Amino acid sequence: MKRLLLIALTVVLAASLFAAEDSVALISASKGKVDLRRATKVVPHKTGDFLLNKDEIKTGGESFAAYKYIDGSSTVKVFANSVVRVIASTQNKKLAKKVELDKGSIYTQIKSNTGPFSVETPTTVASVKGTAFLTEFDENGQSTFIVTEGELALTILEQKETQSVKAGNTAIIQADGSYEINPSTKDDILKIEQAEIASKQEQENKKMSIPVVGPDGQTKYIEITW
């Protein structure tokens, strides 16, 4: 009996380590119609489930999803009628994170000194260190970045140039690569507030300790609250 229990515990621990190694993020909220596509299939999911590299999240009307990367560095809120892909890889012992936004809007909050982080639309790449900002990409191919904290380095792919956008400013990049950077308006801030209100849902906060095996072979535990 003791041997069977020991084997069971070993299998559970091994499975946890395997999941932590393969997983890059954790679903922290989901409301309404939210599809999770993995490779070519839509897979069932719930709050607390792991996300793998290249997973795609698609939200419907009046729907919302959010996820946190397993290094505890950042939160991504995915608002209604949006399509994003979750990308991450290990670089210099830190998790390099990228969000690919094909449609809709997201709000990201990133802690500083936690590895590279970028948000990419078909026209622009926003690289950040520690900041908070809203990203929109619409059907006309326009990318909008509303920066509320910190600073963004925006690389405009068509122009092959990089522009800095500090907190309190909004950058708009057109499909042809033309752009403008201006102080954020009340309407810009209202977009964030309305998106936040639409995403609200009452839920009890939960915590999870995730075992992660580092490059040195040692197991470390990262605690995530959602």
PDB file of C-alpha atoms in Angstrom:
ATOM      1  CA  MET A   1       0.000   0.000   0.000  1.00  0.00           C
ATOM      2  CA  LYS A   2       2.776   2.434   0.944  1.00  0.00           C
ATOM      3  CA  ARG A   3       4.615   1.560  -2.262  1.00  0.00           C
ATOM      4  CA  LEU A   4       1.515   2.263  -4.346  1.00  0.00           C
ATOM      5  CA  LEU A   5       1.037   5.600  -2.564  1.00  0.00           C
ATOM      6  CA  LEU A   6       4.682   6.506  -3.174  1.00  0.00           C
ATOM      7  CA  ILE A   7       4.348   5.657  -6.873  1.00  0.00           C
ATOM      8  CA  ALA A   8       1.169   7.735  -7.117  1.00  0.00           C
ATOM      9  CA  LEU A   9       2.836  10.742  -5.494  1.00  0.00           C
ATOM     10  CA  THR A  10       5.827  10.403  -7.797  1.00  0.00           C
ATOM     11  CA  VAL A  11       3.570  10.329 -10.859  1.00  0.00           C
ATOM     12  CA  VAL A  12       1.669  13.411  -9.657  1.00  0.00           C
ATOM     13  CA  LEU A  13       4.903  15.322  -8.988  1.00  0.00           C
ATOM     14  CA  ALA A  14       6.340  14.335 -12.364  1.00  0.00           C
ATOM     15  CA  ALA A  15       3.148  15.422 -14.098  1.00  0.00           C
ATOM     16  CA  SER A  16       3.274  18.778 -12.295  1.00  0.00           C
ATOM     17  CA  LEU A  17       6.845  19.373 -13.342  1.00  0.00           C
ATOM     18  CA  PHE A  18       6.060  18.379 -16.908  1.00  0.00           C
ATOM     19  CA  ALA A  19       3.075  20.725 -17.003  1.00  0.00           C
ATOM     20  CA  ALA A  20       5.089  23.587 -15.546  1.00  0.00           C
ATOM     21  CA  GLU A  21       7.907  23.080 -18.045  1.00  0.00           C
ATOM     22  CA  ASP A  22       5.582  22.980 -21.059  1.00  0.00           C
ATOM     23  CA  SER A  23       3.213  25.685 -19.843  1.00  0.00           C
ATOM     24  CA  VAL A  24       3.880  29.382 -20.228  1.00  0.00           C
ATOM     25  CA  ALA A  25       0.800  30.989 -18.659  1.00  0.00           C
ATOM     26  CA  LEU A  26      -2.303  30.411 -16.546  1.00  0.00           C
ATOM     27  CA  ILE A  27      -5.909  31.368 -17.337  1.00  0.00           C
ATOM     28  CA  SER A  28      -6.921  33.779 -14.572  1.00  0.00           C
ATOM     29  CA  ALA A  29     -10.408  34.751 -15.779  1.00  0.00           C
ATOM     30  CA  SER A  30     -12.943  33.772 -18.420  1.00  0.00           C
ATOM     31  CA  LYS A  31     -16.420  35.124 -19.071  1.00  0.00           C
ATOM     32  CA  GLY A  32     -18.870  34.641 -21.924  1.00  0.00           C
ATOM     33  CA  LYS A  33     -17.807  32.930 -25.151  1.00  0.00           C
ATOM     34  CA  VAL A  34     -14.070  32.267 -25.015  1.00  0.00           C
ATOM     35  CA  ASP A  35     -12.451  29.758 -27.384  1.00  0.00           C
ATOM     36  CA  LEU A  36      -9.010  28.294 -26.727  1.00  0.00           C
ATOM     37  CA  ARG A  37      -7.366  26.911 -29.862  1.00  0.00           C
ATOM     38  CA  ARG A  38      -4.348  24.628 -29.482  1.00  0.00           C
ATOM     39  CA  ALA A  39      -2.706  23.651 -32.772  1.00  0.00           C
ATOM     40  CA  THR A  40      -5.722  22.906 -34.983  1.00  0.00           C
ATOM     41  CA  LYS A  41      -8.258  22.098 -32.268  1.00  0.00           C
ATOM     42  CA  VAL A  42     -10.493  24.094 -29.940  1.00  0.00           C
ATOM     43  CA  VAL A  43      -9.935  22.620 -26.474  1.00  0.00           C
ATOM     44  CA  PRO A  44     -12.095  22.861 -23.324  1.00  0.00           C
ATOM     45  CA  HIS A  45     -10.750  25.101 -20.586  1.00  0.00           C
ATOM     46  CA  LYS A  46     -11.518  26.717 -17.251  1.00  0.00           C
ATOM     47  CA  THR A  47     -10.028  29.277 -14.901  1.00  0.00           C
ATOM     48  CA  GLY A  48      -6.784  27.939 -13.456  1.00  0.00           C
ATOM     49  CA  ASP A  49      -5.850  25.871 -16.526  1.00  0.00           C
ATOM     50  CA  PHE A  50      -2.380  26.202 -18.053  1.00  0.00           C
ATOM     51  CA  LEU A  51      -1.710  27.770 -21.447  1.00  0.00           C
ATOM     52  CA  LEU A  52       0.952  26.444 -23.800  1.00  0.00           C
ATOM     53  CA  ASN A  53       3.207  28.330 -26.164  1.00  0.00           C
ATOM     54  CA  LYS A  54       1.301  29.406 -29.314  1.00  0.00           C
ATOM     55  CA  ASP A  55      -2.148  28.851 -27.789  1.00  0.00           C
ATOM     56  CA  GLU A  56      -4.758  31.154 -29.336  1.00  0.00           C
ATOM     57  CA  ILE A  57      -7.534  32.870 -27.374  1.00  0.00           C
ATOM     58  CA  LYS A  58     -10.631  34.180 -29.159  1.00  0.00           C
ATOM     59  CA  THR A  59     -13.349  36.121 -27.337  1.00  0.00           C
ATOM     60  CA  GLY A  60     -16.884  36.753 -28.580  1.00  0.00           C
ATOM     61  CA  GLY A  61     -19.170  39.717 -28.009  1.00  0.00           C
ATOM     62  CA  GLU A  62     -19.579  40.773 -24.364  1.00  0.00           C
ATOM     63  CA  SER A  63     -16.885  38.260 -23.442  1.00  0.00           C
ATOM     64  CA  PHE A  64     -13.574  38.512 -21.603  1.00  0.00           C
ATOM     65  CA  ALA A  65     -10.495  36.476 -20.742  1.00  0.00           C
ATOM     66  CA  ALA A  66      -7.289  37.090 -18.817  1.00  0.00           C
ATOM     67  CA  TYR A  67      -4.083  35.184 -18.272  1.00  0.00           C
ATOM     68  CA  LYS A  68      -0.869  35.480 -16.274  1.00  0.00           C
ATOM     69  CA  TYR A  69       2.553  34.255 -17.331  1.00  0.00           C
ATOM     70  CA  ILE A  70       3.993  31.585 -15.060  1.00  0.00           C
ATOM     71  CA  ASP A  71       6.947  33.733 -14.007  1.00  0.00           C
ATOM     72  CA  GLY A  72       4.444  36.023 -12.267  1.00  0.00           C
ATOM     73  CA  SER A  73       5.676  38.996 -14.303  1.00  0.00           C
ATOM     74  CA  SER A  74       2.653  40.099 -16.256  1.00  0.00           C
ATOM     75  CA  THR A  75      -1.100  40.006 -16.762  1.00  0.00           C
ATOM     76  CA  VAL A  76      -2.886  40.218 -20.106  1.00  0.00           C
ATOM     77  CA  LYS A  77      -6.594  41.100 -20.237  1.00  0.00           C
ATOM     78  CA  VAL A  78      -8.322  40.120 -23.478  1.00  0.00           C
ATOM     79  CA  PHE A  79     -11.484  42.106 -24.180  1.00  0.00           C
ATOM     80  CA  ALA A  80     -14.529  41.306 -26.346  1.00  0.00           C
ATOM     81  CA  ASN A  81     -14.194  40.342 -30.033  1.00  0.00           C
ATOM     82  CA  SER A  82     -10.433  39.817 -29.841  1.00  0.00           C
ATOM     83  CA  VAL A  83      -7.960  37.219 -31.099  1.00  0.00           C
ATOM     84  CA  VAL A  84      -4.544  36.776 -29.443  1.00  0.00           C
ATOM     85  CA  ARG A  85      -1.752  34.214 -29.411  1.00  0.00           C
ATOM     86  CA  VAL A  86       0.273  33.470 -26.285  1.00  0.00           C
ATOM     87  CA  ILE A  87       3.999  33.249 -27.065  1.00  0.00           C
ATOM     88  CA  ALA A  88       6.902  32.611 -24.668  1.00  0.00           C
ATOM     89  CA  SER A  89      10.396  31.122 -24.585  1.00  0.00           C
ATOM     90  CA  THR A  90      13.333  31.071 -22.173  1.00  0.00           C
ATOM     91  CA  GLN A  91      16.123  33.589 -22.793  1.00  0.00           C
ATOM     92  CA  ASN A  92      19.046  34.155 -20.411  1.00  0.00           C
ATOM     93  CA  LYS A  93      17.224  32.246 -17.636  1.00  0.00           C
ATOM     94  CA  LYS A  94      14.156  34.508 -17.960  1.00  0.00           C
ATOM     95  CA  LEU A  95      10.864  34.062 -19.766  1.00  0.00           C
ATOM     96  CA  ALA A  96      10.687  36.135 -22.958  1.00  0.00           C
ATOM     97  CA  LYS A  97       7.010  36.885 -23.552  1.00  0.00           C
ATOM     98  CA  LYS A  98       5.085  38.065 -26.603  1.00  0.00           C
ATOM     99  CA  VAL A  99       1.413  38.656 -27.315  1.00  0.00           C
ATOM    100  CA  GLU A 100       0.318  38.550 -30.943  1.00  0.00           C
ATOM    101  CA  LEU A 101      -2.881  40.572 -31.401  1.00  0.00           C
ATOM    102  CA  ASP A 102      -4.708  39.858 -34.660  1.00  0.00           C
ATOM    103  CA  LYS A 103      -7.962  41.592 -33.749  1.00  0.00           C
ATOM    104  CA  GLY A 104      -9.607  43.556 -30.939  1.00  0.00           C
ATOM    105  CA  SER A 105      -8.056  44.982 -27.790  1.00  0.00           C
ATOM    106  CA  ILE A 106      -5.987  43.921 -24.782  1.00  0.00           C
ATOM    107  CA  TYR A 107      -4.674  45.580 -21.633  1.00  0.00           C
ATOM    108  CA  THR A 108      -1.271  44.510 -20.338  1.00  0.00           C
ATOM    109  CA  GLN A 109       0.470  45.133 -17.010  1.00  0.00           C
ATOM    110  CA  ILE A 110       4.139  44.180 -16.775  1.00  0.00           C
ATOM    111  CA  LYS A 111       6.555  44.210 -13.857  1.00  0.00           C
ATOM    112  CA  SER A 112      10.022  45.597 -14.556  1.00  0.00           C
ATOM    113  CA  ASN A 113      13.163  43.442 -14.753  1.00  0.00           C
ATOM    114  CA  THR A 114      11.232  40.252 -15.533  1.00  0.00           C
ATOM    115  CA  GLY A 115      12.498  39.463 -19.005  1.00  0.00           C
ATOM    116  CA  PRO A 116      11.558  40.775 -22.463  1.00  0.00           C
ATOM    117  CA  PHE A 117       7.900  41.497 -23.196  1.00  0.00           C
ATOM    118  CA  SER A 118       6.296  42.671 -26.421  1.00  0.00           C
ATOM    119  CA  VAL A 119       2.896  43.087 -28.013  1.00  0.00           C
ATOM    120  CA  GLU A 120       2.770  42.626 -31.771  1.00  0.00           C
ATOM    121  CA  THR A 121       0.073  43.653 -34.249  1.00  0.00           C
ATOM    122  CA  PRO A 122       0.367  43.162 -38.033  1.00  0.00           C
ATOM    123  CA  THR A 123       1.798  46.712 -38.315  1.00  0.00           C
ATOM    124  CA  THR A 124       3.695  47.360 -35.075  1.00  0.00           C
ATOM    125  CA  VAL A 125       5.813  45.765 -32.347  1.00  0.00           C
ATOM    126  CA  ALA A 126       5.629  47.324 -28.865  1.00  0.00           C
ATOM    127  CA  SER A 127       8.593  46.394 -26.659  1.00  0.00           C
ATOM    128  CA  VAL A 128       8.365  47.122 -22.947  1.00  0.00           C
ATOM    129  CA  LYS A 129      10.247  46.693 -19.677  1.00  0.00           C
ATOM    130  CA  GLY A 130       7.767  47.694 -17.002  1.00  0.00           C
ATOM    131  CA  THR A 131       4.567  49.408 -17.973  1.00  0.00           C
ATOM    132  CA  ALA A 132       0.795  49.262 -18.480  1.00  0.00           C
ATOM    133  CA  PHE A 133      -0.997  50.003 -21.736  1.00  0.00           C
ATOM    134  CA  LEU A 134      -4.021  49.262 -23.908  1.00  0.00           C
ATOM    135  CA  THR A 135      -3.509  47.909 -27.433  1.00  0.00           C
ATOM    136  CA  GLU A 136      -6.167  47.937 -30.163  1.00  0.00           C
ATOM    137  CA  PHE A 137      -6.104  46.584 -33.706  1.00  0.00           C
ATOM    138  CA  ASP A 138      -9.168  47.220 -35.864  1.00  0.00           C
ATOM    139  CA  GLU A 139     -10.603  45.993 -39.166  1.00  0.00           C
ATOM    140  CA  ASN A 140      -9.000  48.904 -41.026  1.00  0.00           C
ATOM    141  CA  GLY A 141      -5.502  47.803 -39.998  1.00  0.00           C
ATOM    142  CA  GLN A 142      -5.049  50.614 -37.481  1.00  0.00           C
ATOM    143  CA  SER A 143      -2.989  49.924 -34.331  1.00  0.00           C
ATOM    144  CA  THR A 144      -3.578  52.060 -31.237  1.00  0.00           C
ATOM    145  CA  PHE A 145      -1.432  52.092 -28.093  1.00  0.00           C
ATOM    146  CA  ILE A 146      -2.659  54.010 -25.018  1.00  0.00           C
ATOM    147  CA  VAL A 147       0.129  54.121 -22.418  1.00  0.00           C
ATOM    148  CA  THR A 148      -0.941  54.605 -18.786  1.00  0.00           C
ATOM    149  CA  GLU A 149       2.331  53.683 -17.029  1.00  0.00           C
ATOM    150  CA  GLY A 150       5.992  53.512 -18.041  1.00  0.00           C
ATOM    151  CA  GLU A 151       7.181  53.732 -21.627  1.00  0.00           C
ATOM    152  CA  LEU A 152       6.876  51.811 -24.905  1.00  0.00           C
ATOM    153  CA  ALA A 153       9.357  51.419 -27.741  1.00  0.00           C
ATOM    154  CA  LEU A 154       7.179  51.117 -30.865  1.00  0.00           C
ATOM    155  CA  THR A 155       8.762  49.598 -33.953  1.00  0.00           C
ATOM    156  CA  ILE A 156       6.664  50.494 -37.009  1.00  0.00           C
ATOM    157  CA  LEU A 157       7.226  47.632 -39.430  1.00  0.00           C
ATOM    158  CA  GLU A 158       6.373  49.523 -42.631  1.00  0.00           C
ATOM    159  CA  GLN A 159       8.669  52.432 -41.744  1.00  0.00           C
ATOM    160  CA  LYS A 160      11.335  50.268 -40.076  1.00  0.00           C
ATOM    161  CA  GLU A 161      11.758  52.870 -37.361  1.00  0.00           C
ATOM    162  CA  THR A 162      11.250  52.959 -33.605  1.00  0.00           C
ATOM    163  CA  GLN A 163       9.408  55.630 -31.644  1.00  0.00           C
ATOM    164  CA  SER A 164       9.189  56.106 -27.872  1.00  0.00           C
ATOM    165  CA  VAL A 165       5.765  56.558 -26.284  1.00  0.00           C
ATOM    166  CA  LYS A 166       5.650  57.589 -22.630  1.00  0.00           C
ATOM    167  CA  ALA A 167       2.824  57.363 -20.103  1.00  0.00           C
ATOM    168  CA  GLY A 168       0.001  59.781 -20.806  1.00  0.00           C
ATOM    169  CA  ASN A 169       0.366  59.487 -24.568  1.00  0.00           C
ATOM    170  CA  THR A 170      -1.418  57.596 -27.339  1.00  0.00           C
ATOM    171  CA  ALA A 171       0.158  56.328 -30.558  1.00  0.00           C
ATOM    172  CA  ILE A 172      -1.918  55.561 -33.653  1.00  0.00           C
ATOM    173  CA  ILE A 173      -0.298  53.643 -36.521  1.00  0.00           C
ATOM    174  CA  GLN A 174      -2.144  53.289 -39.837  1.00  0.00           C
ATOM    175  CA  ALA A 175      -1.932  50.288 -42.164  1.00  0.00           C
ATOM    176  CA  ASP A 176       0.430  52.188 -44.490  1.00  0.00           C
ATOM    177  CA  GLY A 177       2.888  52.865 -41.668  1.00  0.00           C
ATOM    178  CA  SER A 178       1.998  56.507 -41.099  1.00  0.00           C
ATOM    179  CA  TYR A 179       1.607  57.397 -37.437  1.00  0.00           C
ATOM    180  CA  GLU A 180       0.934  60.083 -34.874  1.00  0.00           C
ATOM    181  CA  ILE A 181       1.751  60.325 -31.167  1.00  0.00           C
ATOM    182  CA  ASN A 182      -0.314  62.717 -29.051  1.00  0.00           C
ATOM    183  CA  PRO A 183      -1.269  63.228 -25.403  1.00  0.00           C
ATOM    184  CA  SER A 184      -4.006  60.773 -24.423  1.00  0.00           C
ATOM    185  CA  THR A 185      -7.502  62.258 -24.505  1.00  0.00           C
ATOM    186  CA  LYS A 186     -10.392  61.691 -22.126  1.00  0.00           C
ATOM    187  CA  ASP A 187     -11.873  59.378 -24.757  1.00  0.00           C
ATOM    188  CA  ASP A 188      -8.667  57.311 -24.753  1.00  0.00           C
ATOM    189  CA  ILE A 189      -8.794  56.859 -20.979  1.00  0.00           C
ATOM    190  CA  LEU A 190     -12.528  56.148 -21.202  1.00  0.00           C
ATOM    191  CA  LYS A 191     -11.779  53.233 -23.557  1.00  0.00           C
ATOM    192  CA  ILE A 192      -9.682  51.621 -20.837  1.00  0.00           C
ATOM    193  CA  GLU A 193     -12.241  52.295 -18.121  1.00  0.00           C
ATOM    194  CA  GLN A 194     -15.106  50.904 -20.214  1.00  0.00           C
ATOM    195  CA  ALA A 195     -13.123  47.801 -21.104  1.00  0.00           C
ATOM    196  CA  GLU A 196     -12.266  47.244 -17.435  1.00  0.00           C
ATOM    197  CA  ILE A 197     -15.911  47.650 -16.385  1.00  0.00           C
ATOM    198  CA  ALA A 198     -17.056  45.211 -19.070  1.00  0.00           C
ATOM    199  CA  SER A 199     -14.548  42.637 -17.838  1.00  0.00           C
ATOM    200  CA  LYS A 200     -15.510  42.764 -14.171  1.00  0.00           C
ATOM    201  CA  GLN A 201     -16.644  39.532 -12.621  1.00  0.00           C
ATOM    202  CA  GLU A 202     -16.943  38.533  -8.999  1.00  0.00           C
ATOM    203  CA  GLN A 203     -14.710  35.669  -8.015  1.00  0.00           C
ATOM    204  CA  GLU A 204     -12.688  34.556  -5.045  1.00  0.00           C
ATOM    205  CA  ASN A 205      -8.963  34.982  -5.450  1.00  0.00           C
ATOM    206  CA  LYS A 206      -7.016  31.726  -5.620  1.00  0.00           C
ATOM    207  CA  LYS A 207      -3.335  30.932  -5.307  1.00  0.00           C
ATOM    208  CA  MET A 208      -1.196  28.254  -6.904  1.00  0.00           C
ATOM    209  CA  SER A 209       2.456  27.338  -6.394  1.00  0.00           C
ATOM    210  CA  ILE A 210       3.990  26.131  -9.659  1.00  0.00           C
ATOM    211  CA  PRO A 211       7.185  24.032  -9.649  1.00  0.00           C
ATOM    212  CA  VAL A 212       9.597  25.118 -12.394  1.00  0.00           C
ATOM    213  CA  VAL A 213      12.883  23.381 -13.184  1.00  0.00           C
ATOM    214  CA  GLY A 214      15.549  25.965 -14.014  1.00  0.00           C
ATOM    215  CA  PRO A 215      18.519  25.638 -16.388  1.00  0.00           C
ATOM    216  CA  ASP A 216      20.663  24.584 -13.421  1.00  0.00           C
ATOM    217  CA  GLY A 217      18.369  21.616 -12.773  1.00  0.00           C
ATOM    218  CA  GLN A 218      17.014  23.025  -9.505  1.00  0.00           C
ATOM    219  CA  THR A 219      13.286  23.219  -8.851  1.00  0.00           C
ATOM    220  CA  LYS A 220      11.867  26.592  -7.866  1.00  0.00           C
ATOM    221  CA  TYR A 221       8.301  27.484  -6.958  1.00  0.00           C
ATOM    222  CA  ILE A 222       6.437  30.469  -8.360  1.00  0.00           C
ATOM    223  CA  GLU A 223       3.238  31.578  -6.649  1.00  0.00           C
ATOM    224  CA  ILE A 224       0.467  32.958  -8.859  1.00  0.00           C
ATOM    225  CA  THR A 225      -2.730  34.602  -7.600  1.00  0.00           C
ATOM    226  CA  TRP A 226      -5.822  34.706  -9.805  1.00  0.00           C
TER     227      TRP A 226
END
